[in-house]
Tab-separated table of C-alpha atoms and ligand atoms in Angstrom:
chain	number	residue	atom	x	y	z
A	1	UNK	CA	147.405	112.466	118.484
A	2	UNK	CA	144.373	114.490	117.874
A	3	UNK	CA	141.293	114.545	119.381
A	4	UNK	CA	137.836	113.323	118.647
A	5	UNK	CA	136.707	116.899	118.125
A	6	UNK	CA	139.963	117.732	115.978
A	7	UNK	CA	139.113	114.385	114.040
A	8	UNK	CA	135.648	115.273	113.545
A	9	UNK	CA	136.327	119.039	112.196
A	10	UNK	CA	139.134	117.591	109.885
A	11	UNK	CA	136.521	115.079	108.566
A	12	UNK	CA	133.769	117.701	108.264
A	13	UNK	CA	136.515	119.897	106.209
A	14	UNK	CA	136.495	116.880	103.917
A	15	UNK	CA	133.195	117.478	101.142
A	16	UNK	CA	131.808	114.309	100.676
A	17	UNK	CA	128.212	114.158	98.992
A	18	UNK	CA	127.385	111.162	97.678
A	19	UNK	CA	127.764	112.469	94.477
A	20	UNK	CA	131.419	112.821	94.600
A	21	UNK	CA	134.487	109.720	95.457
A	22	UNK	CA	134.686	109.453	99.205
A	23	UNK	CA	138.730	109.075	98.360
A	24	UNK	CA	139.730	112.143	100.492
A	25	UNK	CA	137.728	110.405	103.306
A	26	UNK	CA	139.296	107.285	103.227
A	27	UNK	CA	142.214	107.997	102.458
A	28	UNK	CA	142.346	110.660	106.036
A	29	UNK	CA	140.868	107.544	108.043
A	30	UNK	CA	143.591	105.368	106.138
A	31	UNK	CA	146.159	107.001	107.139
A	32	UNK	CA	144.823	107.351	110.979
A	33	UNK	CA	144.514	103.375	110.936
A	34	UNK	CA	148.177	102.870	109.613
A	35	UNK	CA	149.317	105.004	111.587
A	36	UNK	CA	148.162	102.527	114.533
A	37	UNK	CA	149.257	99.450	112.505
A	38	UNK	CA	146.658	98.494	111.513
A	39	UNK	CA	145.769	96.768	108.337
A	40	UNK	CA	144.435	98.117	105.389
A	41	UNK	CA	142.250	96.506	102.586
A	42	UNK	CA	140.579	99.081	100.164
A	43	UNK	CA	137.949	97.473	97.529
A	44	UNK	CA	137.201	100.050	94.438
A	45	UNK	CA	134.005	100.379	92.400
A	46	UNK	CA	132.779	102.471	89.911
A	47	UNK	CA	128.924	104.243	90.666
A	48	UNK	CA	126.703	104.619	87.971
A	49	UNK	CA	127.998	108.111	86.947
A	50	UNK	CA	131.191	106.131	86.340
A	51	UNK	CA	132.724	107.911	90.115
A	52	UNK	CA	135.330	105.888	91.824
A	53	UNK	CA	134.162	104.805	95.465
A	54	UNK	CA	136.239	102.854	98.229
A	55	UNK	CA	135.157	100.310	100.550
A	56	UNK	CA	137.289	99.767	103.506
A	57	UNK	CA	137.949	97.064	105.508
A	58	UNK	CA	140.687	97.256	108.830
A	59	UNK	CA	141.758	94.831	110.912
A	60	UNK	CA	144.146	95.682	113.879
A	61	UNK	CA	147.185	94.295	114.563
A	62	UNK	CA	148.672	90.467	114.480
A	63	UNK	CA	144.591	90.024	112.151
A	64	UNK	CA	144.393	89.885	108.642
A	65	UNK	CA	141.995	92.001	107.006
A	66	UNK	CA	141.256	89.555	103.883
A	67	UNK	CA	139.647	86.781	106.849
A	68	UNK	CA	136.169	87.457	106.297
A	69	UNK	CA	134.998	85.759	109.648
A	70	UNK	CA	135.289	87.914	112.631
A	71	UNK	CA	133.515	88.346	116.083
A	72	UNK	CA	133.077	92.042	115.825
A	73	UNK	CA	132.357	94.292	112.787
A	74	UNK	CA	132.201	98.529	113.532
A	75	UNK	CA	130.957	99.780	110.656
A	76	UNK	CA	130.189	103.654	109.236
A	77	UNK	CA	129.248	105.435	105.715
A	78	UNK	CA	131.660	107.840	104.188
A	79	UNK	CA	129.256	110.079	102.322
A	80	UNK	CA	126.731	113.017	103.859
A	81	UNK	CA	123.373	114.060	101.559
A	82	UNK	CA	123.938	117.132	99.783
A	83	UNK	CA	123.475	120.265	101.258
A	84	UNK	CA	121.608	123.630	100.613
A	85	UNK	CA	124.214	126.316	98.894
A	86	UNK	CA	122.786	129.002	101.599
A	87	UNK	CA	124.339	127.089	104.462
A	88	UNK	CA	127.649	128.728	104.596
A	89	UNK	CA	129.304	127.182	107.068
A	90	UNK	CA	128.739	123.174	106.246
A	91	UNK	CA	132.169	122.634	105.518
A	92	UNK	CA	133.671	124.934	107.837
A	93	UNK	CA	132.940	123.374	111.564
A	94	UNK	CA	132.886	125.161	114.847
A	95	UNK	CA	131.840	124.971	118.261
A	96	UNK	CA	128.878	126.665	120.154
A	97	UNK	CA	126.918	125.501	123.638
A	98	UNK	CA	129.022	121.971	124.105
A	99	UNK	CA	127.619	121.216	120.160
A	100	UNK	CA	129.928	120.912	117.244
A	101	UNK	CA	128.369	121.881	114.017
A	102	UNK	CA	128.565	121.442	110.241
A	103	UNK	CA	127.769	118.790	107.200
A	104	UNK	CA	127.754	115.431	108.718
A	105	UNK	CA	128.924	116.217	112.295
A	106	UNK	CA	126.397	113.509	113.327
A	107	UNK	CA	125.410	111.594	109.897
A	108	UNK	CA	127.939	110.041	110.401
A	109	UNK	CA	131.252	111.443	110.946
A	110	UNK	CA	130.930	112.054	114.386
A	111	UNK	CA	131.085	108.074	114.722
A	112	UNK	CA	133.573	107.846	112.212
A	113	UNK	CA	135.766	110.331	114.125
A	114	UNK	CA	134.804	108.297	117.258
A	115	UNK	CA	136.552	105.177	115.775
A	116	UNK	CA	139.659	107.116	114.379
A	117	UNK	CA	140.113	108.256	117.764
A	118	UNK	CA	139.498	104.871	119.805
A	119	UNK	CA	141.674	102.974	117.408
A	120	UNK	CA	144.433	105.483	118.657
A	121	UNK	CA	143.557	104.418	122.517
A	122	UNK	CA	143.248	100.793	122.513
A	123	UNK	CA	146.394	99.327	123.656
A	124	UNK	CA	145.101	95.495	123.746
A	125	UNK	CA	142.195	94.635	120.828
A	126	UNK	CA	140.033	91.798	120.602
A	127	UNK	CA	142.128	88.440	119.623
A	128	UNK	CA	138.523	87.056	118.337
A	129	UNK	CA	138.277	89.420	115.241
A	130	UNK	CA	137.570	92.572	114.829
A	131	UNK	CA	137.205	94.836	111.693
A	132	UNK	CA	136.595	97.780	110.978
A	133	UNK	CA	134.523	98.769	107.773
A	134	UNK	CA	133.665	101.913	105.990
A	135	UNK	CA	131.458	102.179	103.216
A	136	UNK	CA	130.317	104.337	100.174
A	137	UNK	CA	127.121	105.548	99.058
A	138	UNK	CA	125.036	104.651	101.802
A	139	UNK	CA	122.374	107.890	101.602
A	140	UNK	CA	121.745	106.947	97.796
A	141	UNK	CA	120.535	103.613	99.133
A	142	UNK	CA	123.167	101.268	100.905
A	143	UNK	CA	125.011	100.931	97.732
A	144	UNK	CA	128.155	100.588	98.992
A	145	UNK	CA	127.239	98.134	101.573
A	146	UNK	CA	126.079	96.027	98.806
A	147	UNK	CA	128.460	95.964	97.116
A	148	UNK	CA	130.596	94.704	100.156
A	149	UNK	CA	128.092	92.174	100.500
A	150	UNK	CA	127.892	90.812	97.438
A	151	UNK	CA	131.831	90.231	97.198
A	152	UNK	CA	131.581	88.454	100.543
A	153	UNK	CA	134.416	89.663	102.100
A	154	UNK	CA	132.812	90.429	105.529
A	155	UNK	CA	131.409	87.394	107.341
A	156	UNK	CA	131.209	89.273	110.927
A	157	UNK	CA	128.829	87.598	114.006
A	158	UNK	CA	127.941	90.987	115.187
A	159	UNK	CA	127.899	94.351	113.762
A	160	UNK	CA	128.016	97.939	115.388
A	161	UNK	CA	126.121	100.477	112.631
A	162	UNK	CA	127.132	104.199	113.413
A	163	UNK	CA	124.046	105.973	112.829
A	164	UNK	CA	123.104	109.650	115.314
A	165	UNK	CA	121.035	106.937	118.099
A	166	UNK	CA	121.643	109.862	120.915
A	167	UNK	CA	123.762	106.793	122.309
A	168	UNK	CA	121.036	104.453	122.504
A	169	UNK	CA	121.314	101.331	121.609
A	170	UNK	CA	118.572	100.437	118.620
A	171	UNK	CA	118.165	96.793	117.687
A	172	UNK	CA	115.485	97.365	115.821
A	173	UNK	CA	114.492	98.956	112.558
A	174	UNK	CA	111.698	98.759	109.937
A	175	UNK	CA	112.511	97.921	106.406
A	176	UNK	CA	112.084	100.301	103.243
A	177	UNK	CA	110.512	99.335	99.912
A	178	UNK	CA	109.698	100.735	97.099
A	179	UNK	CA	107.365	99.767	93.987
A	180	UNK	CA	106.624	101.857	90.578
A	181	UNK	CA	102.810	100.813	89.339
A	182	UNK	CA	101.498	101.803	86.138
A	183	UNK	CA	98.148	100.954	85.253
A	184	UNK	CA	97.522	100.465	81.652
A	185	UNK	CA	93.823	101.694	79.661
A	186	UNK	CA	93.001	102.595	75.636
A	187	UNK	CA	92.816	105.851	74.831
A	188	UNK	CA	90.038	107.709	72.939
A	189	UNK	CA	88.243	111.317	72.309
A	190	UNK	CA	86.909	112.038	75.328
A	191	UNK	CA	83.495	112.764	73.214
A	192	UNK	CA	83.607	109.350	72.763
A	193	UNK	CA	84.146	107.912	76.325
A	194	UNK	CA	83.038	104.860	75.806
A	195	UNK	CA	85.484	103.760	73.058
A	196	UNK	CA	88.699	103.816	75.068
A	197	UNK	CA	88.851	102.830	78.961
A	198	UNK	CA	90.725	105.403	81.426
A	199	UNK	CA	93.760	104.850	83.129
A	200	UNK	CA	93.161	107.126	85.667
A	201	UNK	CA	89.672	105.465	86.831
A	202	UNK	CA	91.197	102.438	86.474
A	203	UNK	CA	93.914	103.803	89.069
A	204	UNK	CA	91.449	105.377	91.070
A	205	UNK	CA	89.852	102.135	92.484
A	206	UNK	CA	93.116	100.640	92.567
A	207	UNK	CA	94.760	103.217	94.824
A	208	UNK	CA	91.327	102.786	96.684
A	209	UNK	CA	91.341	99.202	97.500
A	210	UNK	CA	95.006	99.534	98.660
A	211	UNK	CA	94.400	102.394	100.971
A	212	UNK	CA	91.902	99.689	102.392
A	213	UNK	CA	94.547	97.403	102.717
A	214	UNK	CA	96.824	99.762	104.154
A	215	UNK	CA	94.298	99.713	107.562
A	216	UNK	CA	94.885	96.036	107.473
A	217	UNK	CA	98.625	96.206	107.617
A	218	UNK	CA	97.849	98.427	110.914
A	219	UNK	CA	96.544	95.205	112.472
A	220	UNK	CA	100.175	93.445	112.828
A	221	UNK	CA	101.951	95.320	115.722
A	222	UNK	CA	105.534	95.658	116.473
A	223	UNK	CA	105.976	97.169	120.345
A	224	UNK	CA	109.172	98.426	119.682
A	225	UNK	CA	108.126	100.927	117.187
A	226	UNK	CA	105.570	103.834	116.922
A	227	UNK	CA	103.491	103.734	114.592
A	228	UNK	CA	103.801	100.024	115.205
A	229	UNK	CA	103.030	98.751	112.276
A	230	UNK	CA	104.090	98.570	108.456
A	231	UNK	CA	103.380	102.172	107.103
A	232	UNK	CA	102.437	102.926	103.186
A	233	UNK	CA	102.469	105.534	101.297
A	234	UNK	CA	101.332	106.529	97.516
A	235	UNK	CA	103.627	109.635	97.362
A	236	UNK	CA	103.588	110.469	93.518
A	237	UNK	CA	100.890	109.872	90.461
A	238	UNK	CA	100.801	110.578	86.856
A	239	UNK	CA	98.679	110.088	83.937
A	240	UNK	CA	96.822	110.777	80.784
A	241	UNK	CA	98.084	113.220	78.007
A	242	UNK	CA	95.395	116.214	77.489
A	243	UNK	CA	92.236	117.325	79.079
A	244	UNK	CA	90.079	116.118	75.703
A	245	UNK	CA	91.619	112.716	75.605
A	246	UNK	CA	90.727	109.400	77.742
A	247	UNK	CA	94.167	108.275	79.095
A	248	UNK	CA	95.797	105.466	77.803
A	249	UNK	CA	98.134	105.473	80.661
A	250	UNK	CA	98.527	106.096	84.334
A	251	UNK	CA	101.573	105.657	86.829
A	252	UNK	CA	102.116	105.843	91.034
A	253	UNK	CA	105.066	105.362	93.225
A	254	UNK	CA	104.119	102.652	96.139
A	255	UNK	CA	106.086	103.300	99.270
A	256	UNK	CA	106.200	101.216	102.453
A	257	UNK	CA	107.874	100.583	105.678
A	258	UNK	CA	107.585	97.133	106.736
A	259	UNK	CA	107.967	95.782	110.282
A	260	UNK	CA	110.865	93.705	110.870
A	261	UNK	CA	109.821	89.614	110.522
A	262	UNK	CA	106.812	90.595	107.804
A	263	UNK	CA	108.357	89.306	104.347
A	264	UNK	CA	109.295	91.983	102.221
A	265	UNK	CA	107.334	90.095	99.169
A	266	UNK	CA	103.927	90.542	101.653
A	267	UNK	CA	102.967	94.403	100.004
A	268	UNK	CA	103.447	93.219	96.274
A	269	UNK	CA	101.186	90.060	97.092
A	270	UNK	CA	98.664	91.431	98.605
A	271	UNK	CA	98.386	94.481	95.378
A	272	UNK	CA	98.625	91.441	93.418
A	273	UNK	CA	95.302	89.878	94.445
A	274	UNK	CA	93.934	93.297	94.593
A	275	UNK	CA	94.378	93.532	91.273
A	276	UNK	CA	92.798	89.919	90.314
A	277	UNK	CA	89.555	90.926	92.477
A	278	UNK	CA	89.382	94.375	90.249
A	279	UNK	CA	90.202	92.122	86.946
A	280	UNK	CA	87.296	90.546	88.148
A	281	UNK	CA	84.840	93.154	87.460
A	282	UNK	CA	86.522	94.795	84.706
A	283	UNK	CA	88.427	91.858	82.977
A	284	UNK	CA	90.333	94.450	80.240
A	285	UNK	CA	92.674	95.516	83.864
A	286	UNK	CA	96.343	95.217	82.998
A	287	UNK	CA	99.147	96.742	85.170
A	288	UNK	CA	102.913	96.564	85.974
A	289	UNK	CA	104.794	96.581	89.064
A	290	UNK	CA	108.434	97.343	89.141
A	291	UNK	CA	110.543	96.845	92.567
A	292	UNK	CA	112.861	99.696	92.835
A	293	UNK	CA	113.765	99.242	96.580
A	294	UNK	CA	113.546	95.970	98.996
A	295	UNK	CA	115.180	96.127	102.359
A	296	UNK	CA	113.659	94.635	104.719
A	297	UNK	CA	113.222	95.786	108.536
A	298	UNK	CA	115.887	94.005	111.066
A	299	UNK	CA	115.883	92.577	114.463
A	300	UNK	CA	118.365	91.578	117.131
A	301	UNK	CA	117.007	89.657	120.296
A	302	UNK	CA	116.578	91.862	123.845
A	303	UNK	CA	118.756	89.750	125.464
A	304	UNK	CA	121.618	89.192	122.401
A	305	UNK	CA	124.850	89.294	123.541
A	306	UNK	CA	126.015	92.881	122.285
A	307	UNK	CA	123.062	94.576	123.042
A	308	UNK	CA	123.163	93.440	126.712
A	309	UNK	CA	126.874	94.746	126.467
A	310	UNK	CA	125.825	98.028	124.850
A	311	UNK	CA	123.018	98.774	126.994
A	312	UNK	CA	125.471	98.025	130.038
A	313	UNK	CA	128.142	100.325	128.639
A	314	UNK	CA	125.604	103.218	128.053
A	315	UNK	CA	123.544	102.270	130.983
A	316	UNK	CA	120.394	103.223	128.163
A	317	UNK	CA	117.729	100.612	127.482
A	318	UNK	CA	117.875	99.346	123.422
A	319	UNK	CA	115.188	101.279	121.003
A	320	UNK	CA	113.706	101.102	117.664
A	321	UNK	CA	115.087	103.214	114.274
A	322	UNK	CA	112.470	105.380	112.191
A	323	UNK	CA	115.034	105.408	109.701
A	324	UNK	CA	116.680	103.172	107.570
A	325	UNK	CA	120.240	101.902	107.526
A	326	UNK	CA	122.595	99.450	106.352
A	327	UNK	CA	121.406	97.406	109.538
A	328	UNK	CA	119.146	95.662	107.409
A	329	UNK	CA	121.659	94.715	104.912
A	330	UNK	CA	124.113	93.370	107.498
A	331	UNK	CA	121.202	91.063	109.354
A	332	UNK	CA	121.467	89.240	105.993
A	333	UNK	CA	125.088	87.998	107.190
A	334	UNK	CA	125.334	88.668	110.965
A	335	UNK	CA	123.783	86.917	114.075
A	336	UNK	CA	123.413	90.232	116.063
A	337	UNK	CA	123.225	93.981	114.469
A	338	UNK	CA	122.298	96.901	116.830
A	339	UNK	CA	123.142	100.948	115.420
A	340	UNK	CA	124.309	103.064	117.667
A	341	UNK	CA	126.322	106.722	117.591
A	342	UNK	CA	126.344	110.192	119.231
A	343	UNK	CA	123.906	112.980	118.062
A	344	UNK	CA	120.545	112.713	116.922
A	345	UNK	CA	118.738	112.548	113.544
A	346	UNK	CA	116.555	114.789	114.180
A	347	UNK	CA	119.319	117.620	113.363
A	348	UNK	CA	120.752	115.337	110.381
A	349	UNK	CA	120.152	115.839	106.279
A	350	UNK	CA	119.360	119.932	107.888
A	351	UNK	CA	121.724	123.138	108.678
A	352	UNK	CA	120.662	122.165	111.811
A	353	UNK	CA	123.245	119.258	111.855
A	354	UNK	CA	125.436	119.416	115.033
A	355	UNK	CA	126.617	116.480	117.603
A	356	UNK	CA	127.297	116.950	121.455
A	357	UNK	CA	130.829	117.124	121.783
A	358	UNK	CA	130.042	115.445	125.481
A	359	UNK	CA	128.632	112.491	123.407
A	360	UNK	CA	131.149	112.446	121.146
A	361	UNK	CA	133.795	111.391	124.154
A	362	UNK	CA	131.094	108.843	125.865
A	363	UNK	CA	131.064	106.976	122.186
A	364	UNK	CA	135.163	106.736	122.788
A	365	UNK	CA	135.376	105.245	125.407
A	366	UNK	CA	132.050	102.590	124.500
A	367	UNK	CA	134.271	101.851	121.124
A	368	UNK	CA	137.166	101.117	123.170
A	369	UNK	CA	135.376	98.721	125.671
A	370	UNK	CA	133.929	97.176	122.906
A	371	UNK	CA	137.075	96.794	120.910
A	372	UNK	CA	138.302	95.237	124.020
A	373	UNK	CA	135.841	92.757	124.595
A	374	UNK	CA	131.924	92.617	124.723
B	401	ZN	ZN1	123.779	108.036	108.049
């Protein structure tokens, strides 16, 4: 039976960008699983680039994997984010000062190995349901997840997301959303100002008035995270055609962070009447808005039942995420969501990447208690 660190530097052997099908991983954690009896249900999709990806569901023995209500869901991503050609040794882990290193040794195989290896140790499971998922394509955006989701073949009451926490407990996490605005004008020489009307003034105010709103959103706090409060961000712009020609056309990408319990529809309404107060004083004011990304932020209670039991277990007190995760998807479906794993993010999606090995055995034996019972 290997160990979690053999597990691990098999896993990290494995390439698995999102880019690519995350077959070879499931198919290594497949056969780990089987090899324990337990049961196996795969669910195949195509991506966009036409890529075959695998979700996977396991259920342990004497529970059938196809019942989509269970107590207990532990759940982890297959893929890593692509990594820099330079970084020689992301594929080829090793071990230096009690840290194992290489591509994903914390986002997330570390967790993943974690589970391989506390499957192998339980002797009794939980009788009330428990599965085991992995999914695809979660750094491109949850896609996998969603997919999962939407074919409703998970119905769990609580969920354990791997994620690098440092083996805290986090039962908390803001949302992430993201809007494409382009703001529409007439074009004309730009002798002749005053025959066309410019985009890019037009944007101007606009991105004004919502950097004023942007202090507003500061006003609703959340304790649990720092900052506190629903973050926003105009990261890109673009617009107009030439220097000598008054643009007909100008575009910006609308980021934001929302707190969890603020609706995810609260940004777009509020950029909405921004837009009818400008319309107001110049009544030619057309835009678009185009949702590219709505997740909203997720919370589970301070006293919920598998936080409590985590918290015990780890003897740390719950936090908040900065990041996001398929946490939020999952509080769509599940009473109680916490993520929690060994290493931290602050070395993930870097050559930095690397995961305690000492944390790496305190997640084993958390995975087992709470495979037990909770
Ligand atoms: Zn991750």
């Amino acid at each position: 039976m290997n160990t979690v660190a053999e597990h691990l530097s098999n896993l990290i052997r494995i390439p698995s960008v999102s880019s690519i099908s995350n077959r070879p991983i499931v198919d290594y954690a497949g056969q780990v699983l089987r090899q324990a009896q337990w049961q196996i249900r795969e669910m195949i999709y195509r991506d966009a680039a036409g890529i075959e990806k695998v979700n996977l569901i396991a259920a342990p023995p004497g529970q059938d994997p196809y019942n989509a209500a269970v107590e207990l869901a532990l759940m982890c991503h297959t893929d890593t984010v692509p990594y820099s050609t330079d970084w020689r040794r992301a594929l080829e882990p090793f071990v230096a000062d009690g840290l194992l290193h290489g591509c994903g040794a914390c986002d997330v195989k570390g967790f993943l190995a974690c589970l391989l290896t506390s499957i192998g140790k339980a002797s009794s499971s939980r009788t009330d349901g428990l599965r085991l998922i992995l999914t695809a394509d979660e750094e491109i955006g949850c896609v996998g997840a969603a997919h999962l989701l939407a074919s409703k073949s998970i119905q769990p009451k609580r969920v354990v997301i791997g994620e690098p926490t440092s083996l805290r407990p986090a039962r908390a996490g803001k949302g992430y959303c993201l809007a494409e605005i382009a703001v529409f004008g007439e074009e004309a020489h730009s002798a002749h100002p005053q025959k066309g009307k410019s985009a890019i003034y037009r944007a101007a105010r606009f991105i004004t008035a919502i950097e004023e709103y942007s202090s507003l959103l500061a006003e609703e706090l959340h304790p649990l995270f720092s900052p506190g409060f629903t973050t926003l961000n105009i990261g890109t712009i673009q617009g107009g055609t030439a220097k000598n020609i008054v643009p007909g056309q100008c575009g910006f990408q609308l980021e934001w962070r929302p707190i969890p319990g603020q609706a995810v529809g609260a940004v777009p309404t509020a950029v909405s009447e921004i837009a009818d107060a400008l319309r107001g004083e110049d009544p030619g004011f057309r835009y678009d808005l185009h949702i590219l990304r709505e997740q909203t932020g997720f919370e589970s209670a301070s006293n919920s039942r598998l936080v409590r039991s985590v918290e015990t277990l780890t003897g740390r007190t719950a936090t908040s995420i900065p990041f996001g995760s398929e946490a939020s998807l999952m509080a769509t479906v599940a009473e109680e969501v916490i993520v929690f794993g060994p290493g931290d993010m602050q070395t993930a999606h870097s050559n930095r990447e690397c995961v305690p090995l000492a944390e790496l055995d305190e997640a084993v034996n958390c995975l087992q208690s709470l495979m037990k019972k909770d």
